[in-house]
Structures are given as structure tokens and as C-alpha cells.
Amino acid sequence: MKAGNLVIKLSPFVFIKRLAVLEFIFAFLPVMLTLALGVERYYTATGAARTVSFSVLLTAVTTSVQILIIVLVFVWWYVPSYVVSVERITLVRGGLFEARELARTFAITHIDMAQGMLARRLDYGTLLVYTSDTAQPVRLHDVPNPAQYARLIEDMVLPELAPQAQAQLPPPAALISGGETQHVEFKASLQWDFRQEKRNKDLYEPVMKNLAAFMNTVGGSVLIGVADDGQVLGLEPDYQTLGKKDSDGFENIFNMAFNTMIGAEHRHLVDVSFPVVGGQEICLATARPAAEPVYLTHKGEERFYIRTGNTSQWLTVSKAARYIRMHFTEG
């Protein structure tokens, strides 16, 4: 399937459902309008009633409307399609409507399904396509055999086409002004808890979680000493919790947390520097994509994280297995 495009037409049951609803509505609408507006009385008063009776005319109009409905509903169902290539997923609607790109195929992280009771019995549903570009899924509606198409789409994901982390990062001030993105995450501190006003080792987890997510996706940077809103807080609060109150002491604690929670074998994938922004020293930890899955261990629990949009999320065992199959190659 990787050599050509995958075309997904809407389920035929959608045509039947739409037709049934509209036919039900328009079967009664002409009669109701006729009674409400007194059309028969006005028509009978004209000379045309001598040639064509009102009942015959009403039947002809109703039949014509029903035929028109069938044609329009068929076009509404038949023309749209989802076209999946190794580069993108596109909604093609035909006619005057331009094709619309929905997602980049190589950015797909995993695919879920949503089905109602009727859809499960008739084997169609909505595919929820999650990508590293956004936290919200792209929805492919009314797809027949959704489980089969989910596998076919996943088979078209080529990780080698995914954009890699930038070889040269923008200046830290520019990263901060751009806000949190697919490639940038802010953390106020490594271990200083601003709310409790004391050292809190549980704060290692959100820092390491995001680094693991970046390594499992396309890379990115965690800026420590920067609040969620972009305010530069600096590392001084963290320094005050250290025996060696400087960047060397900070990096020692960082390495200890990293090696414990992620693993020393992955430490070479993260570059750590201490730039000064707005007169305050911060930590810039930039992760490169890993060639093998990276897991986070916290409080005895191992989790697999990926980056989706400007957030990092963990995947269940089954979803992680599918993601790893798509994005990591042996050897």
C-alpha cells in the first residue's frame, strides 16, 4: 500500500441512513404545505384543474422531489472521499470544493475508532487520527471497516519522511517568545516547588516526561526556569536547593534524575546548556529523536510518552505497541 494512494469512500449505510431521513421528511412536507396554505383550493379555481387534477399534480410533484432527493443524497454520499498518501491525508469533495489537507501522514502517532451501537453492527465508524502536529485528533467520518482502514493507514506511515529536530535552534529568547509548541516546552523549575515553597523531587517527572516524549517523536527542547506563560523565572530557586549552587550542581541533579527515570544509555541524545535570558540564567535541554523507544520510569511505573501538538501524552500498552511498530525500525 505504500507505493500508491489509499482511497476511502464513505460507508454505503450512510447513503441509506441519509436517504431514509430525508425521504421521511419530504414524504409529508408537500402534503403538510398543501393543507396549511390551501393550495388545492387555489389550484381548483384555475383552469388547469380541468386538465390535470390536483391529486395527480401533487403525486407528480412529490415523486419529482423524491427523485431529486435520491440523486442529491447519492451525490452527497458518492463524491466525497478521503485520499491517503505517504505525505498527507486529504478530503476530496469534488465540484466547486477544493481538496482540503487534514493531516500529514508521517506525523501520525496512533489511530482510534469511535462507533455507535448501529455503526458497530453495520461495521462503520469514525477514525480518530492523532498526530504529533496537534493535540486534537483528525476525524475521518463514516469509514467502512474502520479497523481494517486504520491498519492500512498505519502501514503507510513512513517515519523517515518526518521532519527532524532543527539542527540549529533559534535563540532561547525567540523560543520563549514563540510559546509552547510541538518542539518547545516550558518548566518553572527542576525541583523547587513554588506553591509549597520547598524542594520537591516529584517535579523531576514533568521535565523528564517531556524529554522522553520529544525523543519518541521528532525532538524538541525543554526550557527550565520559564513559566507556562513565558515569564522567565531563572534557576536561582533551584540553585538554593543544591549543595553546589550553580549550573554544575544543577546539571548533576539533572543527570541523576535523567539516568534514574529515562536511562543513562539515552543521555547522549540530550544537550544541556545554561543561556542567560533577561538577565537570568535558565536551562535549555534539547532532545534529539531516538532510534529506539524511550520509556519513563516513575514510582515503579513505566510509561511511554509521545509529543502531540504542544502537549506530551502517554500511550496505553496496545497504542504504544502500534506506535513503536510504525515509528521505530529494527537494526
mmCIF file of C-alpha atoms in Angstrom, residues 39-58:
data_model
loop_
_atom_site.group_PDB
_atom_site.id
_atom_site.type_symbol
_atom_site.label_atom_id
_atom_site.label_comp_id
_atom_site.label_asym_id
_atom_site.label_seq_id
_atom_site.Cartn_x
_atom_site.Cartn_y
_atom_site.Cartn_z
ATOM 1 C CA VAL A 39 -53.049 25.217 -2.323
ATOM 2 C CA GLU A 40 -55.728 22.780 -3.516
ATOM 3 C CA ARG A 41 -58.449 25.443 -3.251
ATOM 4 C CA TYR A 42 -56.456 27.950 -5.311
ATOM 5 C CA TYR A 43 -55.486 25.335 -7.878
ATOM 6 C CA THR A 44 -59.059 24.112 -8.323
ATOM 7 C CA ALA A 45 -60.136 27.684 -9.060
ATOM 8 C CA THR A 46 -57.770 27.827 -12.045
ATOM 9 C CA GLY A 47 -58.418 26.385 -15.474
ATOM 10 C CA ALA A 48 -55.512 23.975 -15.099
ATOM 11 C CA ALA A 49 -57.565 21.809 -12.744
ATOM 12 C CA ARG A 50 -59.739 20.741 -15.690
ATOM 13 C CA THR A 51 -56.683 19.288 -17.467
ATOM 14 C CA VAL A 52 -54.716 17.808 -14.558
ATOM 15 C CA SER A 53 -56.394 17.005 -11.288
ATOM 16 C CA PHE A 54 -54.810 18.297 -8.114
ATOM 17 C CA SER A 55 -54.160 14.777 -6.794
ATOM 18 C CA VAL A 56 -52.267 13.877 -9.973
ATOM 19 C CA LEU A 57 -50.263 17.106 -9.762
ATOM 20 C CA LEU A 58 -49.446 16.516 -6.094
#
